[in-house]
Short mmCIF file of C-alpha atoms in Angstrom, two decimals:
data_model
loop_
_atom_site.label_atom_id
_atom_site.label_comp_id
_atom_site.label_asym_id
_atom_site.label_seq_id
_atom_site.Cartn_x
_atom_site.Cartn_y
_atom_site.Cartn_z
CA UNK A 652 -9.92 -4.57 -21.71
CA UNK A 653 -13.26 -3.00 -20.99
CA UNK A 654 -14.04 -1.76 -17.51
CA UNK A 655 -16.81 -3.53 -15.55
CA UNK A 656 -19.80 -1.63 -14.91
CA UNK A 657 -19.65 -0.05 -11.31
CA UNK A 658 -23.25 -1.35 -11.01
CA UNK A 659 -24.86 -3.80 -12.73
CA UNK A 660 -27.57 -3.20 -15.75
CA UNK A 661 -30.45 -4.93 -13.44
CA UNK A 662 -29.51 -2.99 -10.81
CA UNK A 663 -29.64 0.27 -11.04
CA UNK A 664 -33.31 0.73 -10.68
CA UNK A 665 -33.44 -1.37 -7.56
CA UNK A 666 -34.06 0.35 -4.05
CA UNK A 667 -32.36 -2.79 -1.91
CA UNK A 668 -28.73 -3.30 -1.52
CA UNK A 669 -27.19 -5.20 -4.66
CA UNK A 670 -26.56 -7.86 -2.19
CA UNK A 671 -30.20 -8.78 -1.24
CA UNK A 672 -31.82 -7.72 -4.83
CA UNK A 673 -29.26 -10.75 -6.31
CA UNK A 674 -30.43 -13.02 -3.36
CA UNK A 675 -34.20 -12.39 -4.20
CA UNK A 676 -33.77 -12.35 -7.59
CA UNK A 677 -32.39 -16.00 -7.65
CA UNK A 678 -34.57 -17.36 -5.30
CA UNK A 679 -37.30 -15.94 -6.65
CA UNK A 680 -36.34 -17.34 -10.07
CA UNK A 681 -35.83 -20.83 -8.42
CA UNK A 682 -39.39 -20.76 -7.03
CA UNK A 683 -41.70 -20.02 -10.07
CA UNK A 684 -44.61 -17.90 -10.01
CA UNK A 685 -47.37 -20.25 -9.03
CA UNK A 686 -45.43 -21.84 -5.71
CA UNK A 687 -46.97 -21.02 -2.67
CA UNK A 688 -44.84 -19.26 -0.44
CA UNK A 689 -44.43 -20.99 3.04
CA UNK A 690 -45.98 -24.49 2.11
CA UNK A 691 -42.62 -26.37 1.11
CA UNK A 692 -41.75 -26.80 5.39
CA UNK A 693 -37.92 -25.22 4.09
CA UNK A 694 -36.09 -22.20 6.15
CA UNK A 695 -36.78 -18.84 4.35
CA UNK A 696 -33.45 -18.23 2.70
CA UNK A 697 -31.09 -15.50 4.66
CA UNK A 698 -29.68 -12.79 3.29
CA UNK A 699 -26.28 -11.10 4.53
CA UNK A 700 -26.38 -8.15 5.81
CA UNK A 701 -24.50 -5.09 4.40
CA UNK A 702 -22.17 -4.10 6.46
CA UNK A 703 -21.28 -0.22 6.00
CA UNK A 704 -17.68 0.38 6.64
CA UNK A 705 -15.54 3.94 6.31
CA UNK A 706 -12.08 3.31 4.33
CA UNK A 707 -9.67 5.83 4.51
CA UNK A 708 -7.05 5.27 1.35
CA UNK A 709 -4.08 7.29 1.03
CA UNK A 710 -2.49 9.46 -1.34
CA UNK A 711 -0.17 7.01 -3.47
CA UNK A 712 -0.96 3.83 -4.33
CA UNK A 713 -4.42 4.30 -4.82
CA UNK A 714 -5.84 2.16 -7.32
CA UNK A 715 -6.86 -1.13 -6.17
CA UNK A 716 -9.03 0.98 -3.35
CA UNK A 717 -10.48 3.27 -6.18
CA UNK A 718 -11.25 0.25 -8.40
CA UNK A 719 -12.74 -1.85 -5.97
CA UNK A 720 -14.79 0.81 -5.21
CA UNK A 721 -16.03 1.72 -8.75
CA UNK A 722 -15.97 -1.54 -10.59
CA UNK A 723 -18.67 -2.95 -7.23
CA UNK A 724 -16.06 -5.21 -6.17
CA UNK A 725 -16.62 -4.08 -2.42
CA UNK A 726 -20.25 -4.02 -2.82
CA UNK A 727 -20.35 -7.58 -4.00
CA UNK A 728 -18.38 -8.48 -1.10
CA UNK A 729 -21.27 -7.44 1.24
CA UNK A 730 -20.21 -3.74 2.39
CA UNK A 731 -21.70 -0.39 1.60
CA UNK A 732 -18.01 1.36 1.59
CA UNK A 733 -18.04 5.06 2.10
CA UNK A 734 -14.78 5.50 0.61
CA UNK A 735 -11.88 8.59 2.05
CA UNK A 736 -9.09 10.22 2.04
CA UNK A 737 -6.62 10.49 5.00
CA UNK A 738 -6.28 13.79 6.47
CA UNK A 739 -3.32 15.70 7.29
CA UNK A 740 -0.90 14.83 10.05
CA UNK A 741 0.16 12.17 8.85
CA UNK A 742 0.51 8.68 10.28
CA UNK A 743 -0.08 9.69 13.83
CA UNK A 744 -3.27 11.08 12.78
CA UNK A 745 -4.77 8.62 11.00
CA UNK A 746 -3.94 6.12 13.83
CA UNK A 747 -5.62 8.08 16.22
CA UNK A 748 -8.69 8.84 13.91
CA UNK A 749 -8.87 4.56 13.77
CA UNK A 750 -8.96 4.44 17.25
CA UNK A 751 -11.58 6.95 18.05
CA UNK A 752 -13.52 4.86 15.70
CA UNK A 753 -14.02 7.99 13.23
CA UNK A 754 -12.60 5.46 10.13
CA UNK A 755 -12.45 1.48 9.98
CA UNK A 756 -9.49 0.48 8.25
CA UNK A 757 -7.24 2.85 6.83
CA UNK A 758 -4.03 3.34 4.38
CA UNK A 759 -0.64 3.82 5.58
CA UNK A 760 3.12 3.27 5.03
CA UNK A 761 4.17 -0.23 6.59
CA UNK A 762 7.17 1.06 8.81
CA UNK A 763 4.67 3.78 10.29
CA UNK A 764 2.33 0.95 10.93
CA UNK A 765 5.27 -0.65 12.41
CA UNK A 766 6.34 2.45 14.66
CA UNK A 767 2.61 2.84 16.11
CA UNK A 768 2.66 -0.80 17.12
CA UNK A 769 5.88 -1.03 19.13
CA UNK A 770 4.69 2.19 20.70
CA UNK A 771 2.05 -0.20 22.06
CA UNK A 772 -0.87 1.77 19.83
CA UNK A 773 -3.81 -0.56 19.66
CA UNK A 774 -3.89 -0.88 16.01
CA UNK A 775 -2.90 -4.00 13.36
CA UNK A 776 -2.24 -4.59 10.07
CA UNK A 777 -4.92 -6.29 8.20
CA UNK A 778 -3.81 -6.18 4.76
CA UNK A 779 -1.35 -5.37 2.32
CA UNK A 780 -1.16 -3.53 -1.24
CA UNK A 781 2.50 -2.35 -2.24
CA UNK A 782 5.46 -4.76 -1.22
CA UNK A 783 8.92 -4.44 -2.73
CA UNK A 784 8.77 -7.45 -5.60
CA UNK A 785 12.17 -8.44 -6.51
CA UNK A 786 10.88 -10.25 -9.75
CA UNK A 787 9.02 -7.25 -10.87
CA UNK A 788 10.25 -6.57 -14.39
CA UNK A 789 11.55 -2.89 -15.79
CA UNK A 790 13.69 -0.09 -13.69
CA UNK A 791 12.87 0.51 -10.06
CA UNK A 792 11.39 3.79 -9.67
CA UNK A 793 13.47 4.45 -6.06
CA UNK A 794 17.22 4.47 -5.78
CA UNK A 795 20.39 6.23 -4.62
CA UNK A 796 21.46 8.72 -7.04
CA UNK A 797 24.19 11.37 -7.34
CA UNK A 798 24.38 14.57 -9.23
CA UNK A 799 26.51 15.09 -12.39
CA UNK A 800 30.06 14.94 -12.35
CA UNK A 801 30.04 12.85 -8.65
CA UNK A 802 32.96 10.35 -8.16
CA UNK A 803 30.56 8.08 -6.43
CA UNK A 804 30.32 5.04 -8.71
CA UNK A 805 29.35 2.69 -6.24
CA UNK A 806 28.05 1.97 -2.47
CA UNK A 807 32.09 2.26 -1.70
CA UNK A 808 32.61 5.57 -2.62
CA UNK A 809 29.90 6.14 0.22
CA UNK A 810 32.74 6.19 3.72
CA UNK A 811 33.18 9.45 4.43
CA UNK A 812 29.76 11.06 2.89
CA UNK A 813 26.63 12.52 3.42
CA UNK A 814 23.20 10.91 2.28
CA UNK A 815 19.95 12.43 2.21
CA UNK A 816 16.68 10.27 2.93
CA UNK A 817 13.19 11.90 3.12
CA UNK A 818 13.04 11.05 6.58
CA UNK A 819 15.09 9.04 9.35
CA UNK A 820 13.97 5.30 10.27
CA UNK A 821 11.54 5.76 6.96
CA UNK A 822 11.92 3.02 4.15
CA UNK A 823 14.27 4.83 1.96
CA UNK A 824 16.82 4.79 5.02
CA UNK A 825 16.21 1.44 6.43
CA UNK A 826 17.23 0.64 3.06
CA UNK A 827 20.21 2.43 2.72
CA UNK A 828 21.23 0.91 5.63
CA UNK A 829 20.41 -2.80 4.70
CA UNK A 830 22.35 -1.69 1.67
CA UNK A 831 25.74 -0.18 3.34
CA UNK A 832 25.61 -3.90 5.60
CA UNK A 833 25.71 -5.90 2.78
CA UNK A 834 28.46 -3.67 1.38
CA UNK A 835 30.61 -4.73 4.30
CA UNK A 836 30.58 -0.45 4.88
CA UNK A 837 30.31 0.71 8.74
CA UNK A 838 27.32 2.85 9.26
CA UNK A 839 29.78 5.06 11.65
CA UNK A 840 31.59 5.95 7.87
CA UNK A 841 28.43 8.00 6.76
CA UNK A 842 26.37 10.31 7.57
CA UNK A 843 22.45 10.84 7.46
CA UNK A 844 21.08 13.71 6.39
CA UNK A 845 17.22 13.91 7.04
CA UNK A 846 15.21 16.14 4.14
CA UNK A 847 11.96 16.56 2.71
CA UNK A 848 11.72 14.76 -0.56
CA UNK A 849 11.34 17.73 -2.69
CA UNK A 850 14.43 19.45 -1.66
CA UNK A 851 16.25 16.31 -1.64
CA UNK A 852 17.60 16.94 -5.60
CA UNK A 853 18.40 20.51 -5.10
CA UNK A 854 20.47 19.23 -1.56
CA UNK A 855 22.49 17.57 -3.73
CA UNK A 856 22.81 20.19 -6.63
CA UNK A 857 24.12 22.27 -4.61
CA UNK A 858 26.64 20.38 -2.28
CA UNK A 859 24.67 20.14 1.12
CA UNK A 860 24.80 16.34 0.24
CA UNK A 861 26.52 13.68 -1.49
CA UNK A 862 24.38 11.32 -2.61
CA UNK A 863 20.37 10.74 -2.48
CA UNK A 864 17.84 8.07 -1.94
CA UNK A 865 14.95 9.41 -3.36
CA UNK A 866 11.93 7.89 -5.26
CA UNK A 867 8.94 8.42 -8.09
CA UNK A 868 8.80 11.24 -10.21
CA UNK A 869 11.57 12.45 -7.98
CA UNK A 870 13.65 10.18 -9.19
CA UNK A 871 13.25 9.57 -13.05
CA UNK A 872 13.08 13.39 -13.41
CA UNK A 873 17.16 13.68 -11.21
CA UNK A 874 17.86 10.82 -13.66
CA UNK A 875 16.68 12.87 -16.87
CA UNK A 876 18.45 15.95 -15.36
CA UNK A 877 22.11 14.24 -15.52
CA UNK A 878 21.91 12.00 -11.97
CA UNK A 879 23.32 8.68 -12.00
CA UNK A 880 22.30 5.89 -10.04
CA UNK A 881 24.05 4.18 -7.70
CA UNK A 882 21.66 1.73 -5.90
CA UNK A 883 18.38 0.35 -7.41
CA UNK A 884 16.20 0.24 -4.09
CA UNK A 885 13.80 -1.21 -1.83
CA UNK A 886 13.51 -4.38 -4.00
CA UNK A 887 17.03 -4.95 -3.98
CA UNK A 888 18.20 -4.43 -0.47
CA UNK A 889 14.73 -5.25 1.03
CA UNK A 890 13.15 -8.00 -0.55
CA UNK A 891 9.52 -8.43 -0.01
CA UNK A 892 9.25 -5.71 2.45
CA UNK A 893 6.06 -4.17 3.21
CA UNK A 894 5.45 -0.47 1.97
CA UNK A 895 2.03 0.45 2.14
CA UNK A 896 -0.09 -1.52 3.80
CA UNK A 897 -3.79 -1.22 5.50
CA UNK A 898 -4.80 -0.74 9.00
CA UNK A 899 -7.47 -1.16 11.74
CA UNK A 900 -7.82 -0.82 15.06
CA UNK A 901 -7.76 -3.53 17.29
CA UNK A 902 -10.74 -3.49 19.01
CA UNK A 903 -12.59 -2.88 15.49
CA UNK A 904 -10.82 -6.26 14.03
CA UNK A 905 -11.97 -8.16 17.60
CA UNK A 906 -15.62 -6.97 16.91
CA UNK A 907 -15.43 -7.24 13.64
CA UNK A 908 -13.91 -9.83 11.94
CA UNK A 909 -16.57 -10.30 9.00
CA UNK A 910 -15.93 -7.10 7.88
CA UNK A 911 -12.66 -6.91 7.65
CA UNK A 912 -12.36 -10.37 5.83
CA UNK A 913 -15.16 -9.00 3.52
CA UNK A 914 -12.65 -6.00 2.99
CA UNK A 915 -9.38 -8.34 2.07
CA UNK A 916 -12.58 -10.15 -0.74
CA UNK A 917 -13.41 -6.77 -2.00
CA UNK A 918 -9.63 -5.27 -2.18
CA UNK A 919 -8.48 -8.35 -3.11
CA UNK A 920 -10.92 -8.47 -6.19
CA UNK A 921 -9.75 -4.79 -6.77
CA UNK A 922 -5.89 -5.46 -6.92
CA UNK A 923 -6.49 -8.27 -9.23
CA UNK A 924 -8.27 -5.77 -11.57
CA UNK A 925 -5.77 -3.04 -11.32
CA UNK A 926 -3.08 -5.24 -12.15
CA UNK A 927 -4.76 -6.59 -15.39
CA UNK A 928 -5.91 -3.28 -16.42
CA UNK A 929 -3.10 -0.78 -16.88
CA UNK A 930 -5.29 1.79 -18.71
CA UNK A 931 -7.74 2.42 -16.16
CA UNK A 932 -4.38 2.69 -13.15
CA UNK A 933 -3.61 5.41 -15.38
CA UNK A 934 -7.05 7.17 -15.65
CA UNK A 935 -7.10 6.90 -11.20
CA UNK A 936 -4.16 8.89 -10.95
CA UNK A 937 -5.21 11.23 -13.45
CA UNK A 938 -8.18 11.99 -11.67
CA UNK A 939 -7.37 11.64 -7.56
CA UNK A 940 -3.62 13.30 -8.12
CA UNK A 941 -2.01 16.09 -8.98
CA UNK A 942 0.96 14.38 -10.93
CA UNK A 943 1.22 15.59 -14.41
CA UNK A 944 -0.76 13.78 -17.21
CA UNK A 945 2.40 12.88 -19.38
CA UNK A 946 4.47 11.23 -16.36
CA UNK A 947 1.46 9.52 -15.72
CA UNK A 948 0.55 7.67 -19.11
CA UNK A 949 4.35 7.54 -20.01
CA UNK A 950 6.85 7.19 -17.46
CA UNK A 951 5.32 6.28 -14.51
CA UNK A 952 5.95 2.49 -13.49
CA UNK A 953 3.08 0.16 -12.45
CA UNK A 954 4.11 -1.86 -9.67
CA UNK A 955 2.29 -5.14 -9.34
CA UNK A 956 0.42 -4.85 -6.28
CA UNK A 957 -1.01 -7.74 -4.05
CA UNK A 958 -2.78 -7.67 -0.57
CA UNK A 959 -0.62 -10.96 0.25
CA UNK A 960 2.42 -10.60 2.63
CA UNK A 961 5.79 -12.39 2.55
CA UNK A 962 7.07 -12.80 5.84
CA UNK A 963 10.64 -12.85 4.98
CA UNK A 964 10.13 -9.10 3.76
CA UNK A 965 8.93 -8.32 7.23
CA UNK A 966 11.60 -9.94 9.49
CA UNK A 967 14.62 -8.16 7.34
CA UNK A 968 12.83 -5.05 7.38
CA UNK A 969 12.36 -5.21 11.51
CA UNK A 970 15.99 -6.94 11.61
CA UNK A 971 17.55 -3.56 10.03
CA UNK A 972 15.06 -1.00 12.07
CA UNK A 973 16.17 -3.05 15.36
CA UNK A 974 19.65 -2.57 14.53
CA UNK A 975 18.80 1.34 14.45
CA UNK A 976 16.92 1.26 17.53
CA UNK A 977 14.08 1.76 16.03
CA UNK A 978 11.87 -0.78 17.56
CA UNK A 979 12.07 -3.18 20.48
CA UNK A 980 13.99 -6.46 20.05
CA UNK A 981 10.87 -9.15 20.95
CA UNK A 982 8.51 -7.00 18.24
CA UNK A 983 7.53 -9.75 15.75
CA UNK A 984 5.23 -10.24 12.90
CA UNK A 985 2.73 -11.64 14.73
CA UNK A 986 2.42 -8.97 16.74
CA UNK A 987 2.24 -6.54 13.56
CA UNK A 988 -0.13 -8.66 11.02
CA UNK A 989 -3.46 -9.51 12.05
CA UNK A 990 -3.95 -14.04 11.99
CA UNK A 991 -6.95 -13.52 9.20
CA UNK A 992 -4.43 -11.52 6.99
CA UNK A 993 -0.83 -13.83 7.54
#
């Protein structure tokens, strides 16, 4: 499918926001070019205002933010976007940036979103873009995998060993855990084992672990090198949950509530398109990442994205990080998701 023009044909000479030159345009065209102006007694048309708005996106899952961008999806929505990228530091950061008002709405991974809010942060969630889709067709690109020649065939052969997750309380662990409990397996048979993704296939090369939950090109190239999987992820053990998701501060969504509904249009119109256009997903990542060309246009999975949430995915997800500790028992999702965005 061809891309849509980022701008318009008539457009691109025009020194008004695309916004007001369609208004005039039409009324203009409605009105002929011998009708006085003033003498039909009727309201002088109004024209929205632009509203300019700074989006911080992340570093993975990037498209639907890129494309709304580019194709003028956000633009037609009414907001001059002056599109980012988060900084380092890492959730905390970009939390803090939102609430010093130096970004609008911003990317992040949902249980960091989560974290910040039960820390009583004064930031929400105001839309979504990855959640884990159990209908999604094709392999899961996250799982638990072990190296070659592991007697670990399934979640049972887990009592008694180590597992290495990215990062403790993070998705890949909350899952783990969701997975163990519906294995009937006692989380006091296994131990955690905290480490940073990339060293997570070496860990287990080399016997510091037992098994892995690791994800992405991670993953598929473990698999290549001999792995096995055991467990095929967030989609399995977590239904629906939330992984990245978009964020705003709270006073920003209280002030602001126009703009951040004309963000969920513009987005909204920009998932749509990534998900029907494959080839131009591919062409993002190519040129906002780092990943290498061929994973990109051949191995790497497209997950259907949507800026919808299911609330089932969010109550298992806080049920398992309450059982960790992770959060307070009374936090809910209406404390998390902002009303315009449930």
């Amino acid at each position: 499918m061809e891309p849509r023009r980022p701008l318009r044909y008539w457009r691109k000479t025009a020194v008004v926001t695309a916004t007001a030159l369609a208004l005039t345009m039409v009324f203009a065209g409605c009105a002929g070019p011998s009708t006085p102006t003033g003498t039909s007694g009727a309201p002088e048309p109004e024209v929205p205002e632009v509203i300019p708005m700074t989006v911080a996106r992340g570093a993975v899952t990037i498209e639907n933010s890129i494309l709304a961008h580019e194709q003028g999806f956000f633009e037609e929505a009414g907001l001059d976007v002056d599109l980012q990228v988060t900084g380092g530091g890492g959730g905390a950061a970009t939390n803090s940036a939102l609430i010093a008002g130096e970004m609008d709405i911003a990317a992040t991974d949902a249980v960091t979103a989560v974290r910040a809010i039960n820390e009583n942060m004064p930031i929400v969630v105001v839309a979504g873009t990855k959640s884990a889709d159990p209908n999604q067709e094709g392999d899961a690109s996250d799982g638990l995998i072990v190296p070659p020649g592991s007697p670990i065939a399934d979640w049972s052969d887990l009592r008694g060993k180590k597992i290495g997750v990215p990062e403790l309380g993070g998705l890949p662990h909350l899952t783990v855990v969701a997975a163990l409990e519906e294995n009937d397996i006692p989380l006091s048979e296994v131990e955690f084992v905290p480490i940073p993704v990339d060293a997570l296939v070496p860990a287990a090369e080399n016997g510091q672990v037992d098994a892995i939950f690791t994800f992405s090109i991670f993953l598929l190239q473990a698999v290549d090198g001999g792995f096995t999987r055991v467990g095929t992820g967030v989609r399995e053990f977590l239904p629906y949950a939330p992984q990245v998701v978009w964020v705003a501060s709270r006073e920003y969504v209280e002030n602001n509530p126009e703009a951040v509904e004309r963000f969920l249009t513009g987005l909204g119109e920009g998932t749509e398109f990534s998900n029907e256009n494959p080839d131009e997903v591919r062409r993002v990542y190519r040129e906002n990442t780092e990943l290498p060309p061929p994973f990109i246009d051949n191995v790497m999975a497209l997950d259907v994205l949507s800026v919808e949430f299911d609330q089932k995915g969010w109550d298992r997800m806080l049920e398992i990080m309450k059982t960790l500790g992770e959060v307070r028992d009374d936090l809910t999702f209406e404390e998390l998701v902002w009303e315009g965005a449930r």
